Every structure is written in structure tokens, then in C-alpha cells.
mmCIF file of C-alpha atoms in Angstrom:
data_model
loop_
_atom_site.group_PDB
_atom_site.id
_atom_site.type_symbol
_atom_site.label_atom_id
_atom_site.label_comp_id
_atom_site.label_asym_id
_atom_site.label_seq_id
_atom_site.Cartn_x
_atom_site.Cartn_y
_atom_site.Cartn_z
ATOM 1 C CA UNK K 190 16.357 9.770 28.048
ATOM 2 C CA UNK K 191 12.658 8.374 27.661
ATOM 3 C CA UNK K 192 12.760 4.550 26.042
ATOM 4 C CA UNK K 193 10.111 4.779 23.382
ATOM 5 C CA UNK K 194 8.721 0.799 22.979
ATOM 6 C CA UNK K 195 6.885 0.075 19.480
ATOM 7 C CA UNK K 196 3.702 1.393 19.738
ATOM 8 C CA UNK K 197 1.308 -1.993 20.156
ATOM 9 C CA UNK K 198 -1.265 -0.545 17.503
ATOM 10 C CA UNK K 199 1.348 -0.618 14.751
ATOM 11 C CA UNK K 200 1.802 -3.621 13.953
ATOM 12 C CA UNK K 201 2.548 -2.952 10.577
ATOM 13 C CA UNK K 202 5.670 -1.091 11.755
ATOM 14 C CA UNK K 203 8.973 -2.054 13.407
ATOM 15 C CA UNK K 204 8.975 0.997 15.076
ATOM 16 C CA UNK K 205 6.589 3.486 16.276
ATOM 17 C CA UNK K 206 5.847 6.204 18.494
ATOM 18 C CA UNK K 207 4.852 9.891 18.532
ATOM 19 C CA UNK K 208 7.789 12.106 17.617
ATOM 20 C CA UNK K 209 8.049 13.422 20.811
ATOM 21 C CA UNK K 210 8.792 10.168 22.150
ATOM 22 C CA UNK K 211 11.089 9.788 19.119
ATOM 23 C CA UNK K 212 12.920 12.722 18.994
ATOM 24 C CA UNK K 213 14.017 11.721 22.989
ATOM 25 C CA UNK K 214 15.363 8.160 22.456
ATOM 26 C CA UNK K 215 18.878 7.454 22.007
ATOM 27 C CA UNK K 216 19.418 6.750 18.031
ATOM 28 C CA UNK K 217 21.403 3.393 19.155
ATOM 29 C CA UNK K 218 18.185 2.439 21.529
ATOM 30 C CA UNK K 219 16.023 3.077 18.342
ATOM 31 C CA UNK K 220 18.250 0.955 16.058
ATOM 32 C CA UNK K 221 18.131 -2.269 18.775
ATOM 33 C CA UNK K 222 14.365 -2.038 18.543
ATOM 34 C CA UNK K 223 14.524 -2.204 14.640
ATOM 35 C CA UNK K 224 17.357 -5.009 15.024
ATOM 36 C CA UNK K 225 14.868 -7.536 17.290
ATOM 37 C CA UNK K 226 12.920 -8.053 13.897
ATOM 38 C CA UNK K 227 14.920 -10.701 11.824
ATOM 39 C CA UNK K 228 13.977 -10.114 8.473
ATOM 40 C CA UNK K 229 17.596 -8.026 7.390
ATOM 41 C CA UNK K 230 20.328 -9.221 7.197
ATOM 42 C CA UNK K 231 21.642 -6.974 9.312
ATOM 43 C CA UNK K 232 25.072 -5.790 7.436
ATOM 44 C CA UNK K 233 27.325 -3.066 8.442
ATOM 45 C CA UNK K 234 24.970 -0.686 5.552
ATOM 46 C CA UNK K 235 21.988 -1.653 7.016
ATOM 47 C CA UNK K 236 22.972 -0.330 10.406
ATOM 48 C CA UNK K 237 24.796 2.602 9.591
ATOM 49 C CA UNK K 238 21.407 3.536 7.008
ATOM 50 C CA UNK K 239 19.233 3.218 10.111
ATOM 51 C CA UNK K 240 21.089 5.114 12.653
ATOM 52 C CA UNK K 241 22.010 8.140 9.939
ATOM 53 C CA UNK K 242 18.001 8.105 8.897
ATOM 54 C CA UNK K 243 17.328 7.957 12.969
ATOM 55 C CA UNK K 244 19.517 11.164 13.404
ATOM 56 C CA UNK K 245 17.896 12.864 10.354
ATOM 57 C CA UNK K 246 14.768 12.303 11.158
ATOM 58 C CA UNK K 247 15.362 13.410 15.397
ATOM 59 C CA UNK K 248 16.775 16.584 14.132
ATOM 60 C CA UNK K 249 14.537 17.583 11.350
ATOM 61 C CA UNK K 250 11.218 16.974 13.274
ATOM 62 C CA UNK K 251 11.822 19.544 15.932
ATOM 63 C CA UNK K 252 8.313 21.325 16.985
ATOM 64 C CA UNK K 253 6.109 19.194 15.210
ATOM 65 C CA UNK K 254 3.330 17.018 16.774
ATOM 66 C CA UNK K 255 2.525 13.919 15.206
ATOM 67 C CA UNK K 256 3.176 9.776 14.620
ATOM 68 C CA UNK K 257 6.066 8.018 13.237
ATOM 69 C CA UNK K 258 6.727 4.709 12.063
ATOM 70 C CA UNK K 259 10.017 3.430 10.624
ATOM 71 C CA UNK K 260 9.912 0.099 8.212
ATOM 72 C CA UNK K 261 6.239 0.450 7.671
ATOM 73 C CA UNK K 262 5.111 -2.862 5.996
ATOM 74 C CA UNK K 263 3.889 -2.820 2.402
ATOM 75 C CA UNK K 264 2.526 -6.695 2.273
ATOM 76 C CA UNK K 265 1.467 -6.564 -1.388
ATOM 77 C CA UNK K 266 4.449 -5.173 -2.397
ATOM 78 C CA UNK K 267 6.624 -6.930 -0.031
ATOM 79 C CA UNK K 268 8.601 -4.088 0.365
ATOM 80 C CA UNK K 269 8.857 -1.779 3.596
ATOM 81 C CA UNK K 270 8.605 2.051 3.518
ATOM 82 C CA UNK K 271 11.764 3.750 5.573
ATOM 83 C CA UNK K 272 9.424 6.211 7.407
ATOM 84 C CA UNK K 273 5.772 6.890 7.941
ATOM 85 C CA UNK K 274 4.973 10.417 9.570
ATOM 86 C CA UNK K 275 1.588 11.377 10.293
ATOM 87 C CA UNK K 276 1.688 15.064 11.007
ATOM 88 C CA UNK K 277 -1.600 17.220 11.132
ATOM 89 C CA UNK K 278 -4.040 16.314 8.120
ATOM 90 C CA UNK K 279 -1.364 14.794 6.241
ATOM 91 C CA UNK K 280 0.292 11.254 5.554
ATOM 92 C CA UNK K 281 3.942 11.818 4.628
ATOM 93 C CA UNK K 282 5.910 8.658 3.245
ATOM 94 C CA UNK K 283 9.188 9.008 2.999
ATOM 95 C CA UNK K 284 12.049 7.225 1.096
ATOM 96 C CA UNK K 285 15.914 7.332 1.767
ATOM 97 C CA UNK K 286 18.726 6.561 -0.395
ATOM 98 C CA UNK K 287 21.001 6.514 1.689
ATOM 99 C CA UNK K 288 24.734 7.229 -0.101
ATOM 100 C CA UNK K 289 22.509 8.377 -3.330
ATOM 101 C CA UNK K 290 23.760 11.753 -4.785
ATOM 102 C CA UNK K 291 21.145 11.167 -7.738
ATOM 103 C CA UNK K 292 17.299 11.412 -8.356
ATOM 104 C CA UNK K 293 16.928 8.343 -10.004
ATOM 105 C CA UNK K 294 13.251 7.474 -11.740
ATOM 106 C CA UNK K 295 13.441 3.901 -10.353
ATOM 107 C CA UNK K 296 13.601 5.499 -6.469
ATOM 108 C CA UNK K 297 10.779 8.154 -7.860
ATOM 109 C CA UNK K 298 7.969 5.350 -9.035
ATOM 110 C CA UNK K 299 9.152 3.300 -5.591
ATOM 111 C CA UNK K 300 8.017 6.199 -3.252
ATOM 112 C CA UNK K 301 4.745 6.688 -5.606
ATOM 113 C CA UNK K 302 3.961 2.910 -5.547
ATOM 114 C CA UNK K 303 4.247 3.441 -1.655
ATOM 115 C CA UNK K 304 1.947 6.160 -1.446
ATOM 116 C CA UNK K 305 -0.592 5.070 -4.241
ATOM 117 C CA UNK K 306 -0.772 1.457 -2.165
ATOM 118 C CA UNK K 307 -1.751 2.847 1.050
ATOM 119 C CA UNK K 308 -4.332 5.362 -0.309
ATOM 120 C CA UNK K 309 -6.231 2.249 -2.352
ATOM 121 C CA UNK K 310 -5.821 -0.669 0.248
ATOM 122 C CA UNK K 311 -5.358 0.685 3.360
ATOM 123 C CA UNK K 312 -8.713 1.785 5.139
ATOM 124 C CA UNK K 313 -8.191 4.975 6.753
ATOM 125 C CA UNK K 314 -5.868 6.204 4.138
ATOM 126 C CA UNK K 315 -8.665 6.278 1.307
ATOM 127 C CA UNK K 316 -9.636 9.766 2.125
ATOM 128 C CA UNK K 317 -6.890 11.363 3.325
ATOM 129 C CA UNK K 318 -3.814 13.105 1.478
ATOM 130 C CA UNK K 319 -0.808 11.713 0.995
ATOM 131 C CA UNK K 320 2.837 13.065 0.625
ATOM 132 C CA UNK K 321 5.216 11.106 -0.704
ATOM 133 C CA UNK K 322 8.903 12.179 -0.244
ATOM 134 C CA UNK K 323 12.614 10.961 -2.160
ATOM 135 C CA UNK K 324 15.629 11.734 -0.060
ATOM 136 C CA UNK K 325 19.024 10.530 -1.484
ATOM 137 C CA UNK K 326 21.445 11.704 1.220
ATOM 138 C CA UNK K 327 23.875 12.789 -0.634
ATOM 139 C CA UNK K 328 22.121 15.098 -2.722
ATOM 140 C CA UNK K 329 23.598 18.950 -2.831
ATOM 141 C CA UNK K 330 20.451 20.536 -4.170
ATOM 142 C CA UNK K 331 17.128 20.050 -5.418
ATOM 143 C CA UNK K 332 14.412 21.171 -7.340
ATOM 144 C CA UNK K 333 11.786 23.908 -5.505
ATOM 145 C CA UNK K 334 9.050 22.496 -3.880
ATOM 146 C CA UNK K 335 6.077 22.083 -5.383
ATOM 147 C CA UNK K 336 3.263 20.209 -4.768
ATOM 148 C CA UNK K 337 0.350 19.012 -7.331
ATOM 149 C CA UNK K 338 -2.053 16.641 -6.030
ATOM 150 C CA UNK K 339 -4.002 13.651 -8.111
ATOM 151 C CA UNK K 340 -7.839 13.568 -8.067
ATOM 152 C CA UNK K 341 -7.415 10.361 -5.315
ATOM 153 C CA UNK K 342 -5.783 12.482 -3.017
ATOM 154 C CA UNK K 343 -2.142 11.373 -3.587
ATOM 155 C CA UNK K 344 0.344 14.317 -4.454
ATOM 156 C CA UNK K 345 3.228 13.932 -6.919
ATOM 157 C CA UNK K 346 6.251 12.849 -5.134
ATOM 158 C CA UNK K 347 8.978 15.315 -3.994
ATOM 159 C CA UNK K 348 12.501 14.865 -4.760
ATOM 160 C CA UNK K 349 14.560 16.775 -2.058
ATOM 161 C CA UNK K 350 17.990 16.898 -0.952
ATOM 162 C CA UNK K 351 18.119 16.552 2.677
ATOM 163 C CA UNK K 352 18.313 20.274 3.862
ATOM 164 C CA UNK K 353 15.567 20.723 1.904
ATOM 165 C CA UNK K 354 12.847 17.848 3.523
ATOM 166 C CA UNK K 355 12.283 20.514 6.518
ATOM 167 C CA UNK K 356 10.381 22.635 4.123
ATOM 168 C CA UNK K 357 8.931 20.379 1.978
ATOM 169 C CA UNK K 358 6.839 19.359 5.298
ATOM 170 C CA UNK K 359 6.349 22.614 6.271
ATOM 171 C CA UNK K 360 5.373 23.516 2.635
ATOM 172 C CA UNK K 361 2.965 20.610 2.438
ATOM 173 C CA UNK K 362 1.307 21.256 6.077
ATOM 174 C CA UNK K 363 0.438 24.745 4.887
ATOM 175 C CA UNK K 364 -1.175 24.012 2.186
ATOM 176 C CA UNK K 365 -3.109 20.875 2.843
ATOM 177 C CA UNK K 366 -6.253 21.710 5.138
ATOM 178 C CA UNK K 367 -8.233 19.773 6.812
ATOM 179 C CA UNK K 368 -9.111 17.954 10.069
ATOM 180 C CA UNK K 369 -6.003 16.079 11.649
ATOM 181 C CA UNK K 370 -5.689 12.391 11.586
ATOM 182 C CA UNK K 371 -7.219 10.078 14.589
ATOM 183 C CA UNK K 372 -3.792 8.493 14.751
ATOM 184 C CA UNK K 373 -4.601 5.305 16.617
ATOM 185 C CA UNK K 374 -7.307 5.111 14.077
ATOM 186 C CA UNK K 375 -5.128 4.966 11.373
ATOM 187 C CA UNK K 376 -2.726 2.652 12.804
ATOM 188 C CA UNK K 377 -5.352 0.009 13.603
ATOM 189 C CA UNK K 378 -7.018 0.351 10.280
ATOM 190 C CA UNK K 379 -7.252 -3.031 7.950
ATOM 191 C CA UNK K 380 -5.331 -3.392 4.954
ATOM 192 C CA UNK K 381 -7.157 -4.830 2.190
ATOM 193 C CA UNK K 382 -5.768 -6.138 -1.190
ATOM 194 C CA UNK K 383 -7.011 -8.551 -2.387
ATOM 195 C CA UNK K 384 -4.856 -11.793 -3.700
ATOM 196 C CA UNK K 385 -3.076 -12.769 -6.586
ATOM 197 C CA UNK K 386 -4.987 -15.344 -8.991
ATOM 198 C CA UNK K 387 -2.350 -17.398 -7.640
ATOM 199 C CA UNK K 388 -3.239 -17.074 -4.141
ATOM 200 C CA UNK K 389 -7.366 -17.155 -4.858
ATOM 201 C CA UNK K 390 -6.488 -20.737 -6.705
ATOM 202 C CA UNK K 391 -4.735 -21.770 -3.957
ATOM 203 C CA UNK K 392 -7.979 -20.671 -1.567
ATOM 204 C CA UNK K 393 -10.224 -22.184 -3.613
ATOM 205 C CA UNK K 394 -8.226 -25.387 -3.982
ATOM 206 C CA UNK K 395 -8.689 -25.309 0.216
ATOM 207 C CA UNK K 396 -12.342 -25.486 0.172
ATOM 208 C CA UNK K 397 -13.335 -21.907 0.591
ATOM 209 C CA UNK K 398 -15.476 -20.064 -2.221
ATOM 210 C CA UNK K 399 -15.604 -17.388 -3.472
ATOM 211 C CA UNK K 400 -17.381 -15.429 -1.023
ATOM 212 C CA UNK K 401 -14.784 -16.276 1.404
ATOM 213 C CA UNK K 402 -12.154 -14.528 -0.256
ATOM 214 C CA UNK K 403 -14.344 -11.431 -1.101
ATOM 215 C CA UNK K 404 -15.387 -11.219 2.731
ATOM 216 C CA UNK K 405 -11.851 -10.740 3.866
ATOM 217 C CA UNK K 406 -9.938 -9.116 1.046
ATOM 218 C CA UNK K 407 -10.544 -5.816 -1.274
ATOM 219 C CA UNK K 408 -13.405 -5.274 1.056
ATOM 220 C CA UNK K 409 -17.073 -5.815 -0.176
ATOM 221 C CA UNK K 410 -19.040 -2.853 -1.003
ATOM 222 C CA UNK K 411 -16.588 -2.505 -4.508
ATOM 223 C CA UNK K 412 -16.713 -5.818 -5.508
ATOM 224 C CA UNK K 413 -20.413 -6.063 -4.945
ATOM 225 C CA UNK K 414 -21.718 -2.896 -6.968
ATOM 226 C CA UNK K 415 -19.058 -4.048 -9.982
ATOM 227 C CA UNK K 416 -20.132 -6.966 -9.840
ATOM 228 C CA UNK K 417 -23.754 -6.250 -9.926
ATOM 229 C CA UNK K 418 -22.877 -3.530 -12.636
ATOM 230 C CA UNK K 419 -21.408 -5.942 -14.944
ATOM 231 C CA UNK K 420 -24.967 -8.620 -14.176
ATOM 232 C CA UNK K 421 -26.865 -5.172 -15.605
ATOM 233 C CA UNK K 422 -24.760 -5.072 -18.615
ATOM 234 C CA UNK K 423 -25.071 -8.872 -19.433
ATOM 235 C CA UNK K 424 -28.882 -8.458 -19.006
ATOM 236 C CA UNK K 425 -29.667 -5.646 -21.084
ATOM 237 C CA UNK K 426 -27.325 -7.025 -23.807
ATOM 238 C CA UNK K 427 -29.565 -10.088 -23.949
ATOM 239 C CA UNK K 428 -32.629 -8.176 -23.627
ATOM 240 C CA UNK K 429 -31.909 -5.991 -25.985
ATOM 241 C CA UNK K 430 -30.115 -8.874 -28.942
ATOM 242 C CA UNK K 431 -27.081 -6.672 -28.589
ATOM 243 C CA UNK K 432 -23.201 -7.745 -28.077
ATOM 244 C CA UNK K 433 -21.328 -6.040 -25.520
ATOM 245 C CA UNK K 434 -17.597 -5.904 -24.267
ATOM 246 C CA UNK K 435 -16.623 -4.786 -20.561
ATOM 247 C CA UNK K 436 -13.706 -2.968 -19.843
ATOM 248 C CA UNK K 437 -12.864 -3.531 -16.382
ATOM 249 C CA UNK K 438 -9.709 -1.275 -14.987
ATOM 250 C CA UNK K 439 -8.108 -0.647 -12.031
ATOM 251 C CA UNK K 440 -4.633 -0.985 -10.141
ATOM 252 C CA UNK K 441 -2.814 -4.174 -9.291
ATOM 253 C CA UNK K 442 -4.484 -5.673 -6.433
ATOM 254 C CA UNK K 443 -8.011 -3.694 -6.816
ATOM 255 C CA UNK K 444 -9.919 -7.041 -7.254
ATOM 256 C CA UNK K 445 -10.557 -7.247 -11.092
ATOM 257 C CA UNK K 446 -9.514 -11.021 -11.355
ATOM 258 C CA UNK K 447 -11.551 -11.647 -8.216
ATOM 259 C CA UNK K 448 -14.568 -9.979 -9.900
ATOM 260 C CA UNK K 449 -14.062 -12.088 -13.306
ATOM 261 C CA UNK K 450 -14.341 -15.350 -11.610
ATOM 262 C CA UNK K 451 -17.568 -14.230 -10.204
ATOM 263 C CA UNK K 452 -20.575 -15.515 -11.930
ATOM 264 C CA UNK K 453 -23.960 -12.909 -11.436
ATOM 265 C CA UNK K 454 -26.392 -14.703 -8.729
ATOM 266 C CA UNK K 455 -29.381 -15.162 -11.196
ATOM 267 C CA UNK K 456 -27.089 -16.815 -13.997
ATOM 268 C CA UNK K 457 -25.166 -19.243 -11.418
ATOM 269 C CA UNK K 458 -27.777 -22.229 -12.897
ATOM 270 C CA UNK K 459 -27.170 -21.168 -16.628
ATOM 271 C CA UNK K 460 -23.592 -21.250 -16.145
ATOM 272 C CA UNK K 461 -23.328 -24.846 -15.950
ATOM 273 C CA UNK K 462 -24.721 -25.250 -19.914
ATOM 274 C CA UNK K 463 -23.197 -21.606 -20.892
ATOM 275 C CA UNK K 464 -20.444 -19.494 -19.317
ATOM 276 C CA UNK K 465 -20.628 -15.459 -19.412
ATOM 277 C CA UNK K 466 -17.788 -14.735 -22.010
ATOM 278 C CA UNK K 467 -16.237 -12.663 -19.550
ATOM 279 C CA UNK K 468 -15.382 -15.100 -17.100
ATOM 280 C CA UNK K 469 -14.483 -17.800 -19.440
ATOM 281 C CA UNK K 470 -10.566 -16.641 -19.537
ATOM 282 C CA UNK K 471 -10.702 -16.596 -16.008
ATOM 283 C CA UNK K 472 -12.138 -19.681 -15.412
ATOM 284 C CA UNK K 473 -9.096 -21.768 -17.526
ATOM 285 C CA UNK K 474 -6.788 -19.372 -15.598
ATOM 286 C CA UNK K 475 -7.566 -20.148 -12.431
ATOM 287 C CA UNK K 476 -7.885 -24.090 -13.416
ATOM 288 C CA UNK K 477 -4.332 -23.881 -14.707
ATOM 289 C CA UNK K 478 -3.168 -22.177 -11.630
ATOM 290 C CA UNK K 479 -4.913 -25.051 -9.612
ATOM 291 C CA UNK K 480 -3.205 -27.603 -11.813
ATOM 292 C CA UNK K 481 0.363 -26.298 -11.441
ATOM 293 C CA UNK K 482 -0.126 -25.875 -7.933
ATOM 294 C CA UNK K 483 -1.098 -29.508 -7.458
ATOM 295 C CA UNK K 484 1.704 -30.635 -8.911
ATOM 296 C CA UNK K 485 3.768 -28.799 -6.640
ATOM 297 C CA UNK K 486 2.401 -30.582 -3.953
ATOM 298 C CA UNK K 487 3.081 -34.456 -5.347
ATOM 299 C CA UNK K 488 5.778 -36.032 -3.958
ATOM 300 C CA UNK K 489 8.732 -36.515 -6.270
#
């Protein structure tokens, strides 16, 4: 049998390799190569749930071509998903309940959350579509297929009971066209949310600006035209003698408390005698945040 070693671009994974190399390792040899990363606890479940998901996966991936990675690392969700395939065009993440009989709504929105995080903060997943699959093992039956995909390029996720995932992929790979994925592309890809107001305090606190954490997180191009968008705004409102309110939306981790503590280039000398309303919140936010965390740091 061929010893498949964690491929070095995935670094985000425990394990990966192509599913050929996959589908000829030894599910025990696969399972040691999770086990050398110390983050489980690695209990009798967690064992059994990786070797039964290893044989699973070996036998339902039979004559496809493609990438896998098993305990692909969410960081701003600190979670990990189970499985990562990328087969043809398509990003499939997959989700096992392993000993589940039930679709529950909690396991639905996890799988979603998995597949909406990688579409808006990993790099080479922005324009790509994305799959996300529910498998509780002990499911008997399942709805039929069908697949309905967001504007974004993330479908709705499929709930299906485990003789039923073979189809679902097949189902999804014949109806999603397009050019197939540069796989080592993907892999090396940055991921790129940006931080908690927690964490930007913290940043700041350590001497860098604000610039700083806008060059290495969200990534610049989005911050800089909302930014700029919202300087436009605040100018033609005091052209003009008008009062304005900005609504500024977007998911958890898209940058929008990053962009509020932002003050427009041309007004950074009026903001010492008068703050934009917009960032004022922000501003005694982020100064509370800076005070709690330096009070973590004196010595009782």
C-alpha cells in the first residue's frame, strides 16, 4: 500500500493528499497521521469517528480525480471542517455526525458557516462554488438532492444519509460547470479575516497602526474603496448642509469595525478638534478594549 504523507502545501489541514493517494493508504496509517497533531484529546470516539469517516470516504470516492483534506482549519471560527474535497470545478465541504440518526438545524448552520467562511476569507475560494454537505451516519434516508446556489457562489447545504453522499457529488459535478480548480493554488492561498476589535486593540496597544493591520488582514482593495466611499459621503454631506447616516453591513469578520476606526486621509488634522460621528463609537470601544486589556496585564 502507498503511504500518503500530508501534503506540505496544506498547511491548513492535518491531512492531505489527492484521493488517489487516499483511497490506497491503510485507514489505521491515515488515522496515525491525524493522531501526530495534539490538539484532541484523542478518546476512544474520536478514533473510532476518524477511522469510520476514513473508510467512508476510501469507498465512496472511487473514480474520481481530485484533493482531499481531513480537519481543514477554520481559524476564525476555531473550529475544523471533517473533510475538504476538491473535485473538478467544485469545493465540497463536508460534515459528519458521526452516531447522528437526525438532521439537526444546529449541524445544518455549522456546515453553512464552513462553507460561507471559506468563500469570503479565503483567497482562491472567492470565485469558485462551493458545496457544502451534512452526513449523520446513522441516517436511513434523506431528502432528494437538490441543489440551489446563493448569488456568492455558495449552494444551500445538503442533508444526506450516507448512501446517498455518492450522488449528491455526482449530482453537484454535473451540474456545476466550469474550469477545474489549480489545486496547489488553492491550497497555498492566504486566508484573510480580519481581527476581532479585541485583537486590533491589542495590535494597536503594540505599536502598530492602523495600516498595519489593514496590510495583513481582510486584504486591502475592500477596505480601501469603503473606506474612501464613506470619505465621499462625509464630504458631500458637508458640502451640501445635509445630515447623513451610513449603513455599513457585512459578515462577521468582513472588516466593518476595522473600517470604523479609520479616519478619511484629508480629515486626519480635523479629527483632533472634531471626530466623524461614525467613528466616535468606535473610538471609546476600542479605548475600553485597551483599558481592560491593560489591566489584564498588571501584576496582582
Amino acid at each position: 500500500m502507498a503511504i500518503a504523507e500530508p501534503t506540505p502545501t496544506a498547511s491548513r489541514a492535518w491531512y492531505g493528499a489527492s484521493i488517489e493517494e487516499f483511497r490506497g493508504t491503510l485507514p489505521v496509517t491515515v488515522f496515525g497521521l491525524l493522531a501526530q497533531n495534539p490538539e484532541f484529546d484523542l478518546a476512544t470516539t474520536q478514533k473510532e469517528a476518524w477511522l469510520e469517516q476514513t473508510a467512508f470516504l476510501q469507498k465512496n470516492l472511487e473514480g474520481l480525480s481530485g484533493t482531499l483534506y481531513l480537519e481543514f482549519n477554520i481559524p476564525r471560527m476555531g473550529s475544523r471542517v471533517d473533510a475538504v474535497l476538491l473535485i473538478g470545478p467544485v469545493v465540497f465541504v463536508v460534515e459528519f455526525k458521526v452516531g447522528e440518526a437526525k438532521f439537526e438545524r444546529s449541524a445544518f448552520d455549522q456546515v453553512w458557516d464552513y462553507a460561507l467562511d471559506l468563500k469570503n476569507f479565503h483567497e482562491a475560494s472567492h470565485r469558485v462554488s462551493l458545496v457544502p454537505i451534512l452526513i449523520p451516519t446513522e441516517a436511513k434516508e434523506s431528502p432528494p438532492v437538490k441543489l440551489s446556489a446563493d448569488q456568492d457562489g455558495v449552494y444551500r447545504p445538503i442533508a444526506v444519509h450516507p448512501e446517498g453522499f455518492r450522488a449528491a457529488i455526482e449530482r453537484a459535478l454535473d451540474q456545476i460547470v466550469g474550469p477545474s480548480l489549480d489545486q496547489q493554488q488553492w491550497a497555498q492561498a492566504p486566508y484573510r479575516p480580519t481581527p476581532t476589535i479585541v485583537e486590533a486593540a491589542r495590535a494597536l496597544y503594540a505599536h502598530h497602526g492602523v495600516q498595519a493591520i489593514k496590510a495583513f488582514d481582510a486584504g486591502k482593495q475592500n477596505l480601501g474603496i469603503t473606506s474612501r466611499r464613506i470619505e465621499e459621503l462625509i464630504n458631500e454631506a458637508r458640502t451640501r448642509g445635509r445630515k447623513i447616516i451610513c449603513f455599513l453591513t457585512g459578515v462577521p469578520g468582513a472588516g466593518k469595525t476595522l473600517v470604523g476606526s479609520m479616519s478619511p486621509p484629508n480629515m486626519r488634522e480635523q479629527t483632533a478638534r472634531r471626530t466623524p460621528c461614525c467613528c466616535l463609537a468606535m473610538v471609546h470601544s476600542l479605548r475600553c478594549c485597551v483599558q481592560l486589556y491593560l489591566e489584564t496585564r498588571r501584576p496582582a
